[in-house]
PDB file of C-alpha atoms in Angstrom:
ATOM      1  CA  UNK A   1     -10.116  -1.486  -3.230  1.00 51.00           C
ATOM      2  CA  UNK A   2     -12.487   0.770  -1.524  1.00 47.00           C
ATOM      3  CA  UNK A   3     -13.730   0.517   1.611  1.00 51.00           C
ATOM      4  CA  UNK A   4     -16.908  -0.888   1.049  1.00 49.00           C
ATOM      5  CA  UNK A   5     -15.263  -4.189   0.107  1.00 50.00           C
ATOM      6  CA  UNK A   6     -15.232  -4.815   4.071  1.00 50.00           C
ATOM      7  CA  UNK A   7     -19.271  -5.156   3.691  1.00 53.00           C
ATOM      8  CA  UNK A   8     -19.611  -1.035   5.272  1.00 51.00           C
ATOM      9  CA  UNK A   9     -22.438   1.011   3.917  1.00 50.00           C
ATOM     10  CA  UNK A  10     -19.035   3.190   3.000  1.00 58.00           C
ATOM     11  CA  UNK A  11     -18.114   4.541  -0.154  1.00 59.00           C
ATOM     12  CA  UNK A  12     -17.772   2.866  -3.732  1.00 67.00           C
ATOM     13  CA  UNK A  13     -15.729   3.566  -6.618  1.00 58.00           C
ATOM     14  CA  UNK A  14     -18.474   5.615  -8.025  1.00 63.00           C
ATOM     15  CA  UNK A  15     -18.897   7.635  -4.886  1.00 66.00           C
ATOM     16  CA  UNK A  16     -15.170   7.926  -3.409  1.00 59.00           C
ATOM     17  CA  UNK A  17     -13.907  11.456  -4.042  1.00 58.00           C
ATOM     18  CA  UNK A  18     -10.474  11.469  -5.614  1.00 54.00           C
ATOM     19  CA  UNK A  19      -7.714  10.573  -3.766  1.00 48.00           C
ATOM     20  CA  UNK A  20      -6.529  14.461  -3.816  1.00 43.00           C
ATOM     21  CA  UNK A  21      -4.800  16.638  -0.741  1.00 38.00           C
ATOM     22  CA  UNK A  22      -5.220  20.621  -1.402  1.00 37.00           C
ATOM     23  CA  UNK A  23      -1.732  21.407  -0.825  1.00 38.00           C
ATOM     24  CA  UNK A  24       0.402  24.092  -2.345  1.00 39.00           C
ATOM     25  CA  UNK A  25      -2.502  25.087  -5.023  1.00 27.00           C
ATOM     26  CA  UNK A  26      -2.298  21.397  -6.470  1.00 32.00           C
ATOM     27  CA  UNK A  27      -3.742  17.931  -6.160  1.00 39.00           C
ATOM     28  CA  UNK A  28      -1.470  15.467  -5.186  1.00 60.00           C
ATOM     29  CA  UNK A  29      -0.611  12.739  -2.526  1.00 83.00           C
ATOM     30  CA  UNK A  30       2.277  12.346  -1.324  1.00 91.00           C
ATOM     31  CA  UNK A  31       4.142   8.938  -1.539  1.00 94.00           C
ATOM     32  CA  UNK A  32       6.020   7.647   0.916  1.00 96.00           C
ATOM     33  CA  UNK A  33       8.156   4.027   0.230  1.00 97.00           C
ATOM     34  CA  UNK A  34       9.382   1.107   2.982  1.00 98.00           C
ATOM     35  CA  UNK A  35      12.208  -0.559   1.552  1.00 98.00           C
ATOM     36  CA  UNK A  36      11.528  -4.355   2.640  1.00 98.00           C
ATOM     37  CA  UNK A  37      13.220  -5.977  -0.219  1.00 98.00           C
ATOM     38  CA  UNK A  38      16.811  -7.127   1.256  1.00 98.00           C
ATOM     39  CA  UNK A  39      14.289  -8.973   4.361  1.00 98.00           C
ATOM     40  CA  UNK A  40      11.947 -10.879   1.502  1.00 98.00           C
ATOM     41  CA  UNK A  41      14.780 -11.604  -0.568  1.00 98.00           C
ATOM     42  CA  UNK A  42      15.598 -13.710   2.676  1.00 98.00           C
ATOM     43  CA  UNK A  43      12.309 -14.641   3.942  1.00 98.00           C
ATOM     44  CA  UNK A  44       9.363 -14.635   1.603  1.00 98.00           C
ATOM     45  CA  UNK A  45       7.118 -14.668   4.943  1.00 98.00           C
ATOM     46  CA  UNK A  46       8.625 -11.517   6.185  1.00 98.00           C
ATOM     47  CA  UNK A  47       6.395  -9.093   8.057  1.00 98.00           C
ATOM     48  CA  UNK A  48       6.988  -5.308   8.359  1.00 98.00           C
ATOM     49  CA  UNK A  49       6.557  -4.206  12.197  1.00 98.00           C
ATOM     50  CA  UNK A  50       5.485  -1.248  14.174  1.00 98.00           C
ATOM     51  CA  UNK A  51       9.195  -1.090  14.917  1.00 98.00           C
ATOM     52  CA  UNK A  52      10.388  -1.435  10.935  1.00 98.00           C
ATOM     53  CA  UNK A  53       8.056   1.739  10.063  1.00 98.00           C
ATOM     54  CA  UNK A  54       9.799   3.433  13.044  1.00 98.00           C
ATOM     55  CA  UNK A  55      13.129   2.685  12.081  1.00 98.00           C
ATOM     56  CA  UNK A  56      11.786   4.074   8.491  1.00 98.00           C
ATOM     57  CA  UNK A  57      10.822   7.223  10.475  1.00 98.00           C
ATOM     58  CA  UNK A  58      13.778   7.794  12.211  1.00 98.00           C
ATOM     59  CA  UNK A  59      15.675   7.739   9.179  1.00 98.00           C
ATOM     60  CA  UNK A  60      13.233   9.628   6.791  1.00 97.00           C
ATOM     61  CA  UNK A  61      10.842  11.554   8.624  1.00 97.00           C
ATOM     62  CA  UNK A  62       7.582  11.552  10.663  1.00 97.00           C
ATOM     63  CA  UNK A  63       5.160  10.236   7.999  1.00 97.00           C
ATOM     64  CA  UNK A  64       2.873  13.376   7.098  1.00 95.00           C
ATOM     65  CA  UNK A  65      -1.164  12.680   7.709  1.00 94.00           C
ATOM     66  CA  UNK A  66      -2.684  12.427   3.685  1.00 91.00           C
ATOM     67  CA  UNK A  67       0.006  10.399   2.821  1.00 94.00           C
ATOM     68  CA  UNK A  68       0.479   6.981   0.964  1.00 95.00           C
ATOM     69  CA  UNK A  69       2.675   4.516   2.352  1.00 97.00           C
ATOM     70  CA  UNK A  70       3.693   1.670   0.301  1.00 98.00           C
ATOM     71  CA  UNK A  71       5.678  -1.034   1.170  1.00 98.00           C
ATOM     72  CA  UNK A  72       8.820  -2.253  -1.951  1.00 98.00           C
ATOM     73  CA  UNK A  73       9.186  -5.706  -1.721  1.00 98.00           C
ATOM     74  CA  UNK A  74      10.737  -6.377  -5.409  1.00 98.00           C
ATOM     75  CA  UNK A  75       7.869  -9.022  -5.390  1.00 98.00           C
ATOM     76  CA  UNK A  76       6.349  -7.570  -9.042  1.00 97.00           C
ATOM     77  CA  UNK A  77       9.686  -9.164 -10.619  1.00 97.00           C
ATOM     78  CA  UNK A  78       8.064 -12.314 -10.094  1.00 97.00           C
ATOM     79  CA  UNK A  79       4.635 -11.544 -11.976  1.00 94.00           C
ATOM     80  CA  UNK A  80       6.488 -13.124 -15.050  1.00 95.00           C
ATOM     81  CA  UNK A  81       5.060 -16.747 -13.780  1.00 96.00           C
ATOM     82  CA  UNK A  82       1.579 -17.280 -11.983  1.00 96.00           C
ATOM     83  CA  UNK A  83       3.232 -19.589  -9.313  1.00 96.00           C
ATOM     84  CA  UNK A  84       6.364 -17.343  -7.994  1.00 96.00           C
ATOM     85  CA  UNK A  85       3.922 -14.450  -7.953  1.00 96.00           C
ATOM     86  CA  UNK A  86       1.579 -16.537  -5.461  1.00 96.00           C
ATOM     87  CA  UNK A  87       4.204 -18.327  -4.003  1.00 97.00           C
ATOM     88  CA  UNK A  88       1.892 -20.891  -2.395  1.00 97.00           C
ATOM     89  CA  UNK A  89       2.006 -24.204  -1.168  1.00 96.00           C
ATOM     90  CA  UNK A  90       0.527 -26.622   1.177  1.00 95.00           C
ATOM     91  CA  UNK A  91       0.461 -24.603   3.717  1.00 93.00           C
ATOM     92  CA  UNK A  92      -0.815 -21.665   1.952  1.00 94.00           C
ATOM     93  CA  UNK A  93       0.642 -18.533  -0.071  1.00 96.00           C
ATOM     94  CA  UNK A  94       4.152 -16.991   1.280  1.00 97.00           C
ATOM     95  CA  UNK A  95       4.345 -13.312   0.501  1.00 98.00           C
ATOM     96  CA  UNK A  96       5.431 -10.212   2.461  1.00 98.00           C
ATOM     97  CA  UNK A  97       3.205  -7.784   4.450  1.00 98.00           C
ATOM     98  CA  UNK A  98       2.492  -5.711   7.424  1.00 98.00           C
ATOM     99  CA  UNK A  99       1.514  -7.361  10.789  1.00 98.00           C
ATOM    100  CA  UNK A 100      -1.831  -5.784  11.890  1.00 98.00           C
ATOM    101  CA  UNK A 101      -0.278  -3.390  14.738  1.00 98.00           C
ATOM    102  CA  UNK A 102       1.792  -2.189  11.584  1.00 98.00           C
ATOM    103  CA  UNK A 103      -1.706  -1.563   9.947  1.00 98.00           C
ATOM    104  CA  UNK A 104      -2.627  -0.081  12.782  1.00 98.00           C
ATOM    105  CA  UNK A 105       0.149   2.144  13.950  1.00 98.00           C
ATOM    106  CA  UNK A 106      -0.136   4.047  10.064  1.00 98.00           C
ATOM    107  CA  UNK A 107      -3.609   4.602  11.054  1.00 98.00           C
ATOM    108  CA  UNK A 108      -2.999   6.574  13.312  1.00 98.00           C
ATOM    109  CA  UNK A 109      -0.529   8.472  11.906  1.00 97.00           C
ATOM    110  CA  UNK A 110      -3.453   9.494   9.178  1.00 95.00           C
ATOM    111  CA  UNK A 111      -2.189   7.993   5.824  1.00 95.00           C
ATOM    112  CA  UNK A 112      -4.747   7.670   3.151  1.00 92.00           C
ATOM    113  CA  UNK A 113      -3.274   4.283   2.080  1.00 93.00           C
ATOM    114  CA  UNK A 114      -1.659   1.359   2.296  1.00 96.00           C
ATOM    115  CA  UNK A 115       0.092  -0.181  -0.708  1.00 97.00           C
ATOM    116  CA  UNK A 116       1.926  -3.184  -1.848  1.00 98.00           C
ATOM    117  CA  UNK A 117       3.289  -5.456  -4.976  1.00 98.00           C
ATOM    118  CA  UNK A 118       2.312  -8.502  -4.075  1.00 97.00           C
ATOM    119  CA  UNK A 119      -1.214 -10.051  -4.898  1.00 95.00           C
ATOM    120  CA  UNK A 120      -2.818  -8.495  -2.195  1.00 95.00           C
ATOM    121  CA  UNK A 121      -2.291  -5.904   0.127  1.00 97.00           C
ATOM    122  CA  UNK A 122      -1.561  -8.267   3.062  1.00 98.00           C
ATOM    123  CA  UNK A 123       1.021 -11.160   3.855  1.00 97.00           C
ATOM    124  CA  UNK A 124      -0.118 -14.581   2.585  1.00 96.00           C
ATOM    125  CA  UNK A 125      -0.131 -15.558   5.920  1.00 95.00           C
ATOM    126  CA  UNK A 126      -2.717 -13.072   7.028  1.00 96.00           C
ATOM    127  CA  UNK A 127      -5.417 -15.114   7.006  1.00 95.00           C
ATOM    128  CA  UNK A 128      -4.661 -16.711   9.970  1.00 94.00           C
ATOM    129  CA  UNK A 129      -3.653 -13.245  11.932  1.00 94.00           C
ATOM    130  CA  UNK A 130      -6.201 -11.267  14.234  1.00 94.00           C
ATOM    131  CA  UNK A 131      -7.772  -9.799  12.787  1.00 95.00           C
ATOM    132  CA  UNK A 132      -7.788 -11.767   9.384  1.00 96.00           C
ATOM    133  CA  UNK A 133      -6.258  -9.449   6.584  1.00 97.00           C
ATOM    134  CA  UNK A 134      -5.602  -6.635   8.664  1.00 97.00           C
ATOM    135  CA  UNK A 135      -4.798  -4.242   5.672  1.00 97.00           C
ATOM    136  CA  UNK A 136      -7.404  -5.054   4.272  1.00 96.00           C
ATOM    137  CA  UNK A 137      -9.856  -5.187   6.879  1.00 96.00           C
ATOM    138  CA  UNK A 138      -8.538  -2.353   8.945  1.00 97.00           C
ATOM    139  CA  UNK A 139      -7.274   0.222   5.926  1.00 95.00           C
ATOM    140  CA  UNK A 140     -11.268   0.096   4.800  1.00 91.00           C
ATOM    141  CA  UNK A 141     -13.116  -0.045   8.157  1.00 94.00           C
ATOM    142  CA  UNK A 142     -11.448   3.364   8.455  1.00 94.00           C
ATOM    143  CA  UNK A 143     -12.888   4.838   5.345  1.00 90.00           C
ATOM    144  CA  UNK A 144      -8.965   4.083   3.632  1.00 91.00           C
ATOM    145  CA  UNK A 145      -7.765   2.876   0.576  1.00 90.00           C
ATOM    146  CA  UNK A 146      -5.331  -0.167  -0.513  1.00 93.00           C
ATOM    147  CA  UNK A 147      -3.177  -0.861  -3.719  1.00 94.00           C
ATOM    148  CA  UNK A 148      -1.631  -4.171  -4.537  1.00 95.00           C
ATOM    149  CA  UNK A 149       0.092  -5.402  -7.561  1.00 96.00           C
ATOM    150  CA  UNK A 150       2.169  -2.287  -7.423  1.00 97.00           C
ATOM    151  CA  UNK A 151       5.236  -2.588  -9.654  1.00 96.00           C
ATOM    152  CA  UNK A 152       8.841  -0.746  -9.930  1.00 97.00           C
ATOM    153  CA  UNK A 153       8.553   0.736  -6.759  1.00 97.00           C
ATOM    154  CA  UNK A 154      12.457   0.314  -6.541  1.00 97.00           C
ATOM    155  CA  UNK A 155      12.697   3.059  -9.058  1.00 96.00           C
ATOM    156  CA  UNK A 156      11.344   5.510  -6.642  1.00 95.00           C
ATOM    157  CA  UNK A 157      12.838   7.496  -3.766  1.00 95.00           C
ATOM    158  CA  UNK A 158      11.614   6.738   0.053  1.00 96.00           C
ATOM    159  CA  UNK A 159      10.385  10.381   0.083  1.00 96.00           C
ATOM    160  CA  UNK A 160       9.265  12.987  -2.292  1.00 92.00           C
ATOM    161  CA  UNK A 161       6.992  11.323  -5.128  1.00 94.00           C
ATOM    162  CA  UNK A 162       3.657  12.251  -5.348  1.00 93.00           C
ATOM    163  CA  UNK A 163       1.479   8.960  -6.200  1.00 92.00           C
ATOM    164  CA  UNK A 164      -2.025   9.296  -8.925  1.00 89.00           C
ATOM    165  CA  UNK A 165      -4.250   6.799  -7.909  1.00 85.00           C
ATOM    166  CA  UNK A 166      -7.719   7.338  -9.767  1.00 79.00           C
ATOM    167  CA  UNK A 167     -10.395   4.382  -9.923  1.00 77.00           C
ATOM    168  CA  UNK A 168     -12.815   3.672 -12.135  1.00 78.00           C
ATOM    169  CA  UNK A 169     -16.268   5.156 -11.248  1.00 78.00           C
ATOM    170  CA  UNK A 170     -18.017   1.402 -11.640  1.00 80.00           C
ATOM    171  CA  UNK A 171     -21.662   1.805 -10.095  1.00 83.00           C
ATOM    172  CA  UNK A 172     -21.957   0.550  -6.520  1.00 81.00           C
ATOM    173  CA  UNK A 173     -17.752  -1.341  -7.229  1.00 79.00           C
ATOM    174  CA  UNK A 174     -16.009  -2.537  -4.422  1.00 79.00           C
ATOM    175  CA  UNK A 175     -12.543  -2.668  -6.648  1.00 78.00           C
ATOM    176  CA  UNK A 176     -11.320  -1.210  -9.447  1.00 79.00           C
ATOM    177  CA  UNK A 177      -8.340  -1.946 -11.973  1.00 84.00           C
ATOM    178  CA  UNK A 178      -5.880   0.931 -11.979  1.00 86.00           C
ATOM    179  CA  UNK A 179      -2.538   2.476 -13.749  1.00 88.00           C
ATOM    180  CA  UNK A 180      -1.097   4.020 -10.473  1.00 90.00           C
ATOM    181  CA  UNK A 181       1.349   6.685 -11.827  1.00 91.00           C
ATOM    182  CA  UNK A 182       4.372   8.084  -9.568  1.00 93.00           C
ATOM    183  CA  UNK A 183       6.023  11.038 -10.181  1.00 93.00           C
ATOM    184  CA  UNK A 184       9.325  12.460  -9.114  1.00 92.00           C
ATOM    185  CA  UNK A 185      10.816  15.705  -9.539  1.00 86.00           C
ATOM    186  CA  UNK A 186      13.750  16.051 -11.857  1.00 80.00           C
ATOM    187  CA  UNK A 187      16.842  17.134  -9.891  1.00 71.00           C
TER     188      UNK A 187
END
């Protein structure tokens, strides 16, 4: 999604520059990757805190400005079946996210994106949170991007890969579908 999907006069998928960082005479983003995927094994609701991406930090690293951060859930082993990959109910869809401090803290640490594998790139509770959808909402408002759906994210290191993200250039698009490609040097 691109952040004119929040309603902004801000740019489309046919005007967003690609998602490139001039570093080290190449284009690439770096990737960065918060293991969540013990916590939603035990609560599909679970939300990643201000105080989980710390903990991530003190372990990993400061999280660089131009930088991806994507949360692994393991959620994409349930896109087999249309109900476990919504995981709703009466009460309304159960899947992991980021609480909107969370959102809000990675802002400003500078990241170009937020990322997930569920359905969206919030919790299915964040409809009811303040403000509604915070990745969403918040990730555009500041001219950022979001990627949901993501899938083997458990194949990838917490550090190190460099994430290709490229949209398609549809005229005045607020969304586009993508093959978001990871790569990892070989060791």
């Amino acid at each position: 999604m691109t952040p004119r999907s929040t309603g902004s006069p801000a740019r489309t998928t046919s005007t967003a520059p690609p998602i490139a960082l001039r570093h080290r005479n190449s284009w690439r983003r770096l990737a960065l990757f918060i293991d969540c995927s013990a916590e939603t094994a035990k609560n599909p609701d679970f939300l990643l805190t201000v105080e989980g991406v710390k903990a991530w930090e003190a372990a990993h690293g400061p999280i660089p400005a131009g930088s991806w951060v994507l949360m692994r859930t393991d959620w994409y082993k349930r896109n087999a079946s249309e109900a476990t990959f919504l995981n709703a109910d009466a009460q309304g869809p159960h899947s992991p996210g980021p609480t909107a401090a969370t959102i809000e803290y990675l802002l400003t640490k500078g990241i170009v994106g937020w990322g997930s594998e569920t359905v969206g790139t919030d919790a299915g509770s964040a409809g009811g949170m303040n403000p509604p959808f915070p990745a969403h909402n918040l990730m555009h408002k500041a001219n950022r991007y979001g990627l949901a759906s993501l899938c083997h994210l458990d194949r990838l290191p917490p550090t190190g890969a460099v994430l290709i993200a490229a949209p398609l250039k549809i005229v005045n698009g607020t969304g586009s579908p993508l093959r978001v490609l990871a790569l990892v040097a070989r060791h």
